[in-house]
mmCIF file of C-alpha atoms in Angstrom:
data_model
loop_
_atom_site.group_PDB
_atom_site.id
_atom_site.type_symbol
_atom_site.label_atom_id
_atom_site.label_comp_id
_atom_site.label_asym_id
_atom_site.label_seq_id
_atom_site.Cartn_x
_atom_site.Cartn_y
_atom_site.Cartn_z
ATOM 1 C CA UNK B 123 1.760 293.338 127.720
ATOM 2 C CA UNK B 124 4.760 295.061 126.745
ATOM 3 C CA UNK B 125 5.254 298.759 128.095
ATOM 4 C CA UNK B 126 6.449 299.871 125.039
ATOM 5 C CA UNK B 127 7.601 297.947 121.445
ATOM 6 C CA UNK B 128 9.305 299.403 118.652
ATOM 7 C CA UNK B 129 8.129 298.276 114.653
ATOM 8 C CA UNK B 130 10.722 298.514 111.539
ATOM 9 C CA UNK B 131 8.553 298.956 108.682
ATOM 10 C CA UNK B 132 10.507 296.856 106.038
ATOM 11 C CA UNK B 133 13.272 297.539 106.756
ATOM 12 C CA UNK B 134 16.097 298.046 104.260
ATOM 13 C CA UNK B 135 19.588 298.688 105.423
ATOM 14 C CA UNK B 136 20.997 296.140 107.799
ATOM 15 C CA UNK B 137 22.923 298.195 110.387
ATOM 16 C CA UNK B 138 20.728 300.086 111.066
ATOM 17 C CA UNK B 139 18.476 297.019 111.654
ATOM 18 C CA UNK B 140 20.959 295.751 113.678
ATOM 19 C CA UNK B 141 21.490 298.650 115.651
ATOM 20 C CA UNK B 142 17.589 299.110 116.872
ATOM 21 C CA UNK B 143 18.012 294.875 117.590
ATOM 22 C CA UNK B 144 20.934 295.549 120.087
ATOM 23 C CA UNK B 145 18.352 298.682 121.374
ATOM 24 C CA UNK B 146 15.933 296.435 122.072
ATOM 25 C CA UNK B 147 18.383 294.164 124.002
ATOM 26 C CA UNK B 148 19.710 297.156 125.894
ATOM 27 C CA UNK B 149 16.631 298.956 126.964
ATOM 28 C CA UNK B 150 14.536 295.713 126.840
ATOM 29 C CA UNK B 151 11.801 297.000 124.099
ATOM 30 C CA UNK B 152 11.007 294.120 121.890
ATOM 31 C CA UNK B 153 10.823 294.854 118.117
ATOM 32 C CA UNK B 154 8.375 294.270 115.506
ATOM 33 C CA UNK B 155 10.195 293.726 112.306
ATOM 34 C CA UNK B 156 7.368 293.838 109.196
ATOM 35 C CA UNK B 157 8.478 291.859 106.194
ATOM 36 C CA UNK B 158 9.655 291.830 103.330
ATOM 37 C CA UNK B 159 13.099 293.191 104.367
ATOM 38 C CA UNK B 160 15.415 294.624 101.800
ATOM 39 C CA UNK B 161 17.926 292.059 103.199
ATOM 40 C CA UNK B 162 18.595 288.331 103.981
ATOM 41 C CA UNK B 163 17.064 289.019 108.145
ATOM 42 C CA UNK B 164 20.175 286.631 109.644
ATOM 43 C CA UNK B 165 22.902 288.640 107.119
ATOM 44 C CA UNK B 166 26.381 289.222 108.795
ATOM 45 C CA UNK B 167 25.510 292.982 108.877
ATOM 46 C CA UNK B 168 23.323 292.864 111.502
ATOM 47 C CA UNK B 169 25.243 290.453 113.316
ATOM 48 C CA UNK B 170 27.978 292.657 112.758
ATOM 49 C CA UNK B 171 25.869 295.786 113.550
ATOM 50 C CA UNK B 172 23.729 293.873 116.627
ATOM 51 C CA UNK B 173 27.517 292.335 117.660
ATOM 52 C CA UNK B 174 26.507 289.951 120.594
ATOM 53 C CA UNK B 175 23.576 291.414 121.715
ATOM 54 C CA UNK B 176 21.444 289.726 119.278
ATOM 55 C CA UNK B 177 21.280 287.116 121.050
ATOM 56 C CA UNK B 178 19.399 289.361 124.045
ATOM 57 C CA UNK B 179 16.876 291.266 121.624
ATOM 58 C CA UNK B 180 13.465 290.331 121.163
ATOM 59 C CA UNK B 181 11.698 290.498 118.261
ATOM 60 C CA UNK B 182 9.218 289.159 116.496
ATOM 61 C CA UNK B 183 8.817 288.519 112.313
ATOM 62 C CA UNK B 184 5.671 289.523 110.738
ATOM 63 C CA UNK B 185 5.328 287.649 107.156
ATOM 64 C CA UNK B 186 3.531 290.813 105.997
ATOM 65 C CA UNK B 187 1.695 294.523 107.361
ATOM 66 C CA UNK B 188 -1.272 292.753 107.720
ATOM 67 C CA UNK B 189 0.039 289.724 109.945
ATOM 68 C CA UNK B 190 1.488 292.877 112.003
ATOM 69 C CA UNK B 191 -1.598 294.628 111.804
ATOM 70 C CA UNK B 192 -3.664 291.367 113.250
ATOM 71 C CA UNK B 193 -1.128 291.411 116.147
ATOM 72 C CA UNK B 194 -1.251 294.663 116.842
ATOM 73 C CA UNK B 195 -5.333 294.355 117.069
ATOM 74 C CA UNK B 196 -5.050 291.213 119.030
ATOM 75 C CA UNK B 197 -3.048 292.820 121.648
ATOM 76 C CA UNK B 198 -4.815 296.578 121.650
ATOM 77 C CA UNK B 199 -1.795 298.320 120.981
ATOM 78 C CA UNK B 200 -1.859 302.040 119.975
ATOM 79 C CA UNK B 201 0.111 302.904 116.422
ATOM 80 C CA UNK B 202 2.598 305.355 116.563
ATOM 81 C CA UNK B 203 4.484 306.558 113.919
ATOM 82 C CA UNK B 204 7.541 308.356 113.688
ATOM 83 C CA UNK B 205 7.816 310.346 110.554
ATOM 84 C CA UNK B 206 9.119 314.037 109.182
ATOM 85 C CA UNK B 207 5.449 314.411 108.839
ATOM 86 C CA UNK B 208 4.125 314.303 112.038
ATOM 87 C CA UNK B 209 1.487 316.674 113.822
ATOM 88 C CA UNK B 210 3.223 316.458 116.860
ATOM 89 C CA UNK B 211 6.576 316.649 118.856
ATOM 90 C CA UNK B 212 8.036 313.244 120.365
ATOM 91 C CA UNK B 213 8.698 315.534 123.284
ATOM 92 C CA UNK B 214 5.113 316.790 123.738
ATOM 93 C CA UNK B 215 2.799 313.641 123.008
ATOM 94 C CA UNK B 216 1.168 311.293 125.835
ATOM 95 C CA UNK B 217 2.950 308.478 125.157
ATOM 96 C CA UNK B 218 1.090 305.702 127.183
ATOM 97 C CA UNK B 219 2.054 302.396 128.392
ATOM 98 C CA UNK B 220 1.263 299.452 125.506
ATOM 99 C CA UNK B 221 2.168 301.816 122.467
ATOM 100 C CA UNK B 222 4.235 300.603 119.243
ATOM 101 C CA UNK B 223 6.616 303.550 117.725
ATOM 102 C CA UNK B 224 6.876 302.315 114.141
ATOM 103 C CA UNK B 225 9.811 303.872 111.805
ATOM 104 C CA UNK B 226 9.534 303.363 108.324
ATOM 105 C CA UNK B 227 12.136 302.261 105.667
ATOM 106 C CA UNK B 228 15.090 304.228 105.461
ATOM 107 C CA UNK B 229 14.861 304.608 101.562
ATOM 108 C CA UNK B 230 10.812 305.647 101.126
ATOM 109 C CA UNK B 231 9.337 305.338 104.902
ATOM 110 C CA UNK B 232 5.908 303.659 104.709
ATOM 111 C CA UNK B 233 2.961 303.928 102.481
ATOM 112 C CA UNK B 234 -0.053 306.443 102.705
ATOM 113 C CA UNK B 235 -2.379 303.633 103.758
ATOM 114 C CA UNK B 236 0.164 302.880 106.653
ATOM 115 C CA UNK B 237 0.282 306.193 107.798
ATOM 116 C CA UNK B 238 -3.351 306.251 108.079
ATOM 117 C CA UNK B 239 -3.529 303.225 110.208
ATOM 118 C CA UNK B 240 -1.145 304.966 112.910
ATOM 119 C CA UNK B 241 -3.569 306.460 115.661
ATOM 120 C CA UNK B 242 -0.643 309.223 116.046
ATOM 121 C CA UNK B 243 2.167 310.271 113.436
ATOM 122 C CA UNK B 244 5.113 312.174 115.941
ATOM 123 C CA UNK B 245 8.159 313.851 114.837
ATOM 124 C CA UNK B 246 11.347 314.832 116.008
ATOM 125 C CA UNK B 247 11.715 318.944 115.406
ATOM 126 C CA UNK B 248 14.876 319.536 113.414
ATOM 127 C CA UNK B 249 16.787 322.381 111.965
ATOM 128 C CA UNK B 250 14.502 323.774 108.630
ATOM 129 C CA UNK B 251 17.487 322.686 106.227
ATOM 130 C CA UNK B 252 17.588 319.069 107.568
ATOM 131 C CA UNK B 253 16.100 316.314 105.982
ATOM 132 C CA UNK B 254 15.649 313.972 108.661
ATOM 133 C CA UNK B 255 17.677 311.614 110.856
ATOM 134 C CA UNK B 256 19.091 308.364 110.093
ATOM 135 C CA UNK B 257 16.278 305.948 110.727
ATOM 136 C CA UNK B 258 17.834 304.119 113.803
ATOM 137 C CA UNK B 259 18.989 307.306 115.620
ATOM 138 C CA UNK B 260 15.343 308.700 115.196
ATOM 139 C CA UNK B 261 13.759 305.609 116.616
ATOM 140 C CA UNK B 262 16.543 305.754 119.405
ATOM 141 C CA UNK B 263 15.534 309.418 120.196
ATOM 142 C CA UNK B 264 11.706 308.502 120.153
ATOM 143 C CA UNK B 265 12.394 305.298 122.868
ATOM 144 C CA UNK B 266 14.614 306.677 125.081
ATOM 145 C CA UNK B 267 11.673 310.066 125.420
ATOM 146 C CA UNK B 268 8.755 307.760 125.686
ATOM 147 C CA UNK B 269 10.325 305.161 128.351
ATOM 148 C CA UNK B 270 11.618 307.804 130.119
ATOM 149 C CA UNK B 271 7.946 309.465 130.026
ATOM 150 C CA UNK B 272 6.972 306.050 130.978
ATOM 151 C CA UNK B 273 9.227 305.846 133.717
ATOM 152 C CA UNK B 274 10.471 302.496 132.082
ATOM 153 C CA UNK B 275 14.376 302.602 131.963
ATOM 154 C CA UNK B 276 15.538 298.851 133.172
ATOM 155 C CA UNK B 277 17.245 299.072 136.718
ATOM 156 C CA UNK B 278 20.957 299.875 136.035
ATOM 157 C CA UNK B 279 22.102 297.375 138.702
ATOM 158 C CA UNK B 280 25.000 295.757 137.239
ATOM 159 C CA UNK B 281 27.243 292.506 138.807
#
């Protein structure tokens, strides 16, 4: 099992895509991407965005919420969601080893019944006038806290 996976809730802007692909290749967290995407998945933005990493990500397509849904089951995983909603702080929940942090779309994050399925909705605390963070920052922010809680940064030896 995974220590930790990140889901994109249909995703809809491919950089940012892109960007949480070459995340997963860097800090080796695979990524859930739940279809339908608000983009051709192989478009030359997320190349672009991914640049050669791509290659080093991995991810898994789900046709649909409830394909993901199955998987998630299958495996036990624990939901979390990342929203401007949340109960709690990403810096003060128990983040535990198999979890999926799931961002939504970056246009209308995910639907009520999605929310519901989480086990835990988190948040990042921002300013009061702020809005919320651009999608793959947020789910940057969220990783980085919860591997470090985890104590699962990949060794930095480099060649």
């Amino acid at each position: 099992m995974d220590l930790l996976r990140l889901a994109l809730y249909q995703p809809d802007i491919p950089q940012n895509a892109g960007t949480l692909l070459r995340l997963s290749a860097c800090l080796g967290v695979a990524v859930d991407i739940i279809e339908p995407c608000g983009f051709v998945l192989d478009e030359r933005k997320i190349r672009r965005a991914g640049m050669d990493y791509i290659e080093q990500a991995r991810y898994t397509r789900h046709s649909s919420w409830e394909a993901f849904v199955a998987t998630l089951t299958s495996g036990g995983r624990r939901l979390v969601l990342l929203t401007t909603g949340g109960e709690v702080r990403h810096d003060r929940f128990p983040f535990a080893p198999g979890d999926t942090i799931m961002v939504g779309r970056e246009s209308s994050g995910v639907p009520a019944a999605v929310s519901e399925r989480a086990e835990a909705r988190i948040r990042i605390p921002m300013r009061a006038a702020a809005r919320s963070l651009n999608v793959a920052v947020a789910a940057a922010i969220a990783t980085a806290e919860a591997l470090r809680r985890l104590e699962g940064f990949p060794d930095e030896e480099r060649q």
